[in-house]
Amino acid sequence: MILSPSFLSCDFKNLKEEIISVKKARWLHFDVMDGLFVTNTTYNHEMVKTIKAFSEQFFDVHLMIETPEKYYNDYIEAGADLITFHYEAVQDIFGLIKNIKDKNVLVGISIKPDTDVRVLDKYLPDLDLILIMSVEPGKGGQKFIPESIDKIKYLAEKRRIFNYKYLIEVDGGINLETAKTVKDAGCDVIVVGSFIFNQENRNDLIGELENV
Ligand code: DX5
Ligand code: ZN
């Protein structure tokens, strides 16, 4: 699987060193929170620009914000390679998918734990990635919600039947054990926050997570 470290729970006083400590991972996951869609606030597109200056990773931007249609372009201009917005935050989903694709970056949709995965059916042919939230969005360090497994299996089966091209990404509560479970269900990309940033020896852990 591809590993996308979420640096939400890193030591922000040593941001550059913290990001460099996970540079072996091909992707880097940005958790953008606006204090409206979720209660916490994190950072904005300036963070993408700052890290772009010293990272060559694939920038995986997860917008946990209201009206992402107003802000997505700031993140693209700052260096995002993939923009994932929340199904629950957008009215004109087809319109936003098209606008993001027109900028030549990849587009993903995320759903919260209580959202039925079947609401995504009509968008599946147009998406590059589906992000299944396996914890309630808003903070790191929570416990993986087991019902997420059925959503992954559903998306993997749909992709097999219709030959869709999207990647399936899972975010929240991932450790070596849950990584194995989501991989077996059909997951392609794991977002891992506290499990990596709470440990010292990150290089070995990255290898283990990718090859679980
Ligand atoms: C949750 C975020 C995550 C999450 C990952 O709102 O989207 O990316 O914090 O952190 P862990 O791995 O600690 O659950
Ligand atoms: Zn995330």
Coordinates of C-alpha atoms and ligand atoms in Angstrom, one line a residue:
M1 CA 0.0 0.0 0.0
I2 CA 1.0 3.6 -0.3
L3 CA 1.6 5.3 3.0
S4 CA 0.5 8.9 3.5
P5 CA 1.7 10.2 6.9
S6 CA -0.5 12.7 8.6
F7 CA 1.7 15.2 10.5
L8 CA -1.2 16.5 12.5
S9 CA 0.3 15.0 15.6
C10 CA 3.9 15.9 14.9
D11 CA 6.0 18.3 16.9
F12 CA 5.2 21.6 15.1
K13 CA 8.2 23.4 16.7
N14 CA 10.4 21.1 14.6
L15 CA 8.2 20.8 11.6
K16 CA 10.9 20.5 9.0
E17 CA 12.8 17.8 10.8
E18 CA 9.5 16.0 11.5
I19 CA 8.5 16.0 7.8
I20 CA 12.0 14.9 6.8
S21 CA 11.7 12.0 9.2
V22 CA 8.9 10.5 7.1
K23 CA 10.4 11.4 3.6
K24 CA 10.7 7.7 2.8
A25 CA 6.9 7.6 2.5
R26 CA 5.8 8.5 -1.1
W27 CA 2.8 10.6 0.0
L28 CA 2.3 13.3 2.6
H29 CA -1.2 13.9 4.0
F30 CA -2.4 17.4 4.9
D31 CA -5.3 17.6 7.4
V32 CA -7.0 21.0 6.8
M33 CA -9.6 21.9 9.4
D34 CA -11.6 25.2 9.5
G35 CA -13.3 25.1 12.9
L36 CA -16.7 24.9 11.0
F37 CA -16.9 21.5 9.3
V38 CA -15.0 20.2 12.3
T39 CA -14.5 22.0 15.6
N40 CA -10.8 22.1 15.4
T41 CA -8.7 24.5 13.3
T42 CA -5.3 23.4 11.8
Y43 CA -3.6 25.2 9.0
N44 CA -4.3 26.6 5.5
H45 CA -2.6 26.5 2.1
E46 CA 0.4 28.4 3.4
M47 CA 1.4 25.2 5.1
V48 CA 1.4 23.4 1.7
K49 CA 3.6 26.1 0.3
T50 CA 6.0 26.0 3.2
I51 CA 6.5 22.2 3.0
K52 CA 6.7 22.2 -0.8
A53 CA 10.0 24.1 -0.4
F54 CA 11.7 21.0 1.0
S55 CA 9.6 17.9 0.2
E56 CA 9.3 16.1 -3.0
Q57 CA 6.5 13.8 -1.8
F58 CA 3.1 13.6 -3.4
F59 CA 0.9 16.1 -1.7
D60 CA -2.4 14.6 -0.5
V61 CA -4.6 17.4 0.7
H62 CA -7.7 16.5 2.8
L63 CA -10.0 19.4 3.1
M64 CA -12.2 19.1 6.2
I65 CA -13.8 22.5 5.6
E66 CA -17.1 24.0 4.6
T67 CA -17.5 25.3 1.1
P68 CA -14.3 23.8 -0.3
E69 CA -15.3 25.2 -3.7
K70 CA -14.2 28.6 -2.5
Y71 CA -10.8 27.5 -1.3
Y72 CA -9.5 24.4 -3.3
N73 CA -7.6 26.6 -5.8
D74 CA -5.4 28.1 -3.1
Y75 CA -4.2 24.6 -2.3
I76 CA -3.6 23.7 -5.9
E77 CA -1.6 26.9 -6.4
A78 CA 0.4 26.0 -3.2
G79 CA 1.4 22.6 -4.6
A80 CA -1.3 20.0 -3.9
D81 CA -1.3 16.9 -6.2
L82 CA -4.6 15.6 -4.9
I83 CA -7.5 17.5 -3.5
T84 CA -10.0 15.5 -1.4
F85 CA -13.2 17.3 -0.2
H86 CA -16.0 16.0 1.9
Y87 CA -19.2 14.8 0.4
E88 CA -21.1 16.3 3.3
A89 CA -19.7 19.8 2.7
V90 CA -20.6 20.3 -1.0
Q91 CA -23.8 21.0 -2.9
D92 CA -22.7 20.7 -6.5
I93 CA -20.4 17.7 -6.4
F94 CA -20.1 17.1 -10.1
G95 CA -19.2 20.8 -10.6
L96 CA -16.4 20.7 -8.0
I97 CA -15.0 17.4 -9.4
K98 CA -14.9 19.0 -12.9
N99 CA -13.3 22.3 -11.6
I100 CA -10.5 20.4 -9.7
K101 CA -9.8 18.1 -12.7
D102 CA -9.6 21.1 -15.0
K103 CA -6.6 22.2 -13.0
N104 CA -4.8 19.0 -13.8
V105 CA -4.7 17.6 -10.2
L106 CA -6.3 14.5 -8.9
V107 CA -9.6 14.6 -7.2
G108 CA -11.0 12.6 -4.3
I109 CA -14.2 12.6 -2.1
S110 CA -14.3 11.6 1.5
I111 CA -17.2 10.4 3.6
K112 CA -17.6 10.6 7.4
P113 CA -18.2 7.4 9.4
D114 CA -22.0 7.9 9.5
T115 CA -22.4 8.5 5.8
D116 CA -23.6 5.6 3.7
V117 CA -21.0 4.7 1.0
R118 CA -23.7 4.2 -1.6
V119 CA -24.3 7.9 -1.8
L120 CA -21.1 8.0 -3.9
D121 CA -22.3 5.5 -6.6
K122 CA -23.0 8.1 -9.2
Y123 CA -19.6 9.9 -8.8
L124 CA -17.4 6.8 -8.8
P125 CA -16.5 6.8 -12.6
D126 CA -15.2 10.4 -12.2
L127 CA -13.1 10.0 -9.1
D128 CA -9.4 9.4 -8.7
L129 CA -9.7 8.5 -5.0
I130 CA -12.3 7.8 -2.3
L131 CA -11.2 8.5 1.3
I132 CA -13.0 6.5 3.9
M133 CA -12.9 8.2 7.3
S134 CA -12.4 5.4 9.8
V135 CA -12.7 7.9 12.8
E136 CA -14.8 10.9 13.2
P137 CA -12.9 13.7 11.4
G138 CA -11.5 16.4 13.7
K139 CA -8.5 15.0 15.6
G140 CA -5.8 12.4 15.6
G141 CA -5.3 9.5 18.0
Q142 CA -8.8 8.0 17.9
K143 CA -9.8 4.3 17.6
F144 CA -10.5 2.7 14.2
I145 CA -14.2 2.2 13.5
P146 CA -14.6 -1.5 12.3
E147 CA -17.7 -0.7 10.2
S148 CA -15.3 1.1 7.8
I149 CA -14.2 -2.3 6.5
D150 CA -17.5 -3.0 4.8
K151 CA -17.2 0.4 2.9
I152 CA -13.8 -0.5 1.6
K153 CA -15.0 -3.9 0.5
Y154 CA -18.0 -2.3 -1.3
L155 CA -15.8 0.1 -3.2
A156 CA -13.3 -2.6 -4.1
E157 CA -16.1 -4.8 -5.4
K158 CA -17.6 -1.9 -7.4
R159 CA -14.2 -1.1 -8.9
R160 CA -13.7 -4.8 -9.9
I161 CA -17.2 -5.1 -11.5
F162 CA -17.1 -1.8 -13.4
N163 CA -13.4 -1.5 -14.0
Y164 CA -13.2 1.9 -12.2
K165 CA -9.8 3.5 -11.7
Y166 CA -10.1 5.1 -8.2
L167 CA -7.8 4.4 -5.3
I168 CA -9.3 3.6 -1.9
E169 CA -7.7 5.5 1.0
V170 CA -8.4 5.0 4.7
D171 CA -7.8 7.6 7.3
G172 CA -8.0 7.3 11.1
G173 CA -6.8 4.8 13.8
I174 CA -4.3 3.0 11.5
N175 CA -1.6 0.9 13.1
L176 CA 0.1 -2.3 12.0
E177 CA -2.9 -4.4 12.9
T178 CA -5.6 -2.2 11.3
A179 CA -3.4 -1.6 8.3
K180 CA -3.4 -5.4 7.6
T181 CA -7.2 -5.5 8.0
V182 CA -7.8 -2.6 5.5
K183 CA -5.3 -4.0 3.1
D184 CA -7.1 -7.3 3.0
A185 CA -10.4 -5.5 2.4
G186 CA -9.0 -3.7 -0.7
C187 CA -7.4 -0.5 0.5
D188 CA -4.6 1.1 -1.5
V189 CA -3.5 4.1 0.6
I190 CA -3.3 4.4 4.4
V191 CA -3.1 7.7 6.2
V192 CA -1.2 7.2 9.5
G193 CA -0.8 10.0 12.0
S194 CA -0.2 9.3 15.7
F195 CA 1.1 5.7 15.2
I196 CA 4.1 7.1 13.2
F197 CA 4.7 10.4 15.0
N198 CA 4.6 8.8 18.5
Q199 CA 7.6 6.6 17.6
E200 CA 11.3 7.4 17.2
N201 CA 12.4 4.9 14.6
R202 CA 10.1 5.9 11.7
N203 CA 12.0 4.5 8.7
D204 CA 11.5 0.9 9.7
L205 CA 7.9 1.5 10.6
I206 CA 7.2 3.1 7.2
G207 CA 8.5 0.0 5.5
E208 CA 6.5 -2.3 7.7
L209 CA 3.3 -0.3 7.1
E210 CA 3.7 -0.3 3.4
N211 CA 4.4 -4.0 3.2
V212 CA 2.0 -5.2 5.9
Ligands
DX5_1 C1 -8.7 13.0 11.3 C2 -7.6 13.2 10.3 C3 -6.6 12.2 10.2 C4 -6.1 11.6 11.5 C5 -5.0 10.6 11.4 O1 -9.6 14.1 11.3 O2 -8.2 13.3 9.0 O3 -5.7 12.2 9.1 O4 -5.8 12.6 12.4 O5 -4.5 10.4 12.6 P1 -4.4 9.1 13.4 O6 -3.6 8.1 12.6 O7 -3.8 9.4 14.7 O8 -5.8 8.5 13.6
ZN2 ZN -7.0 13.2 7.0

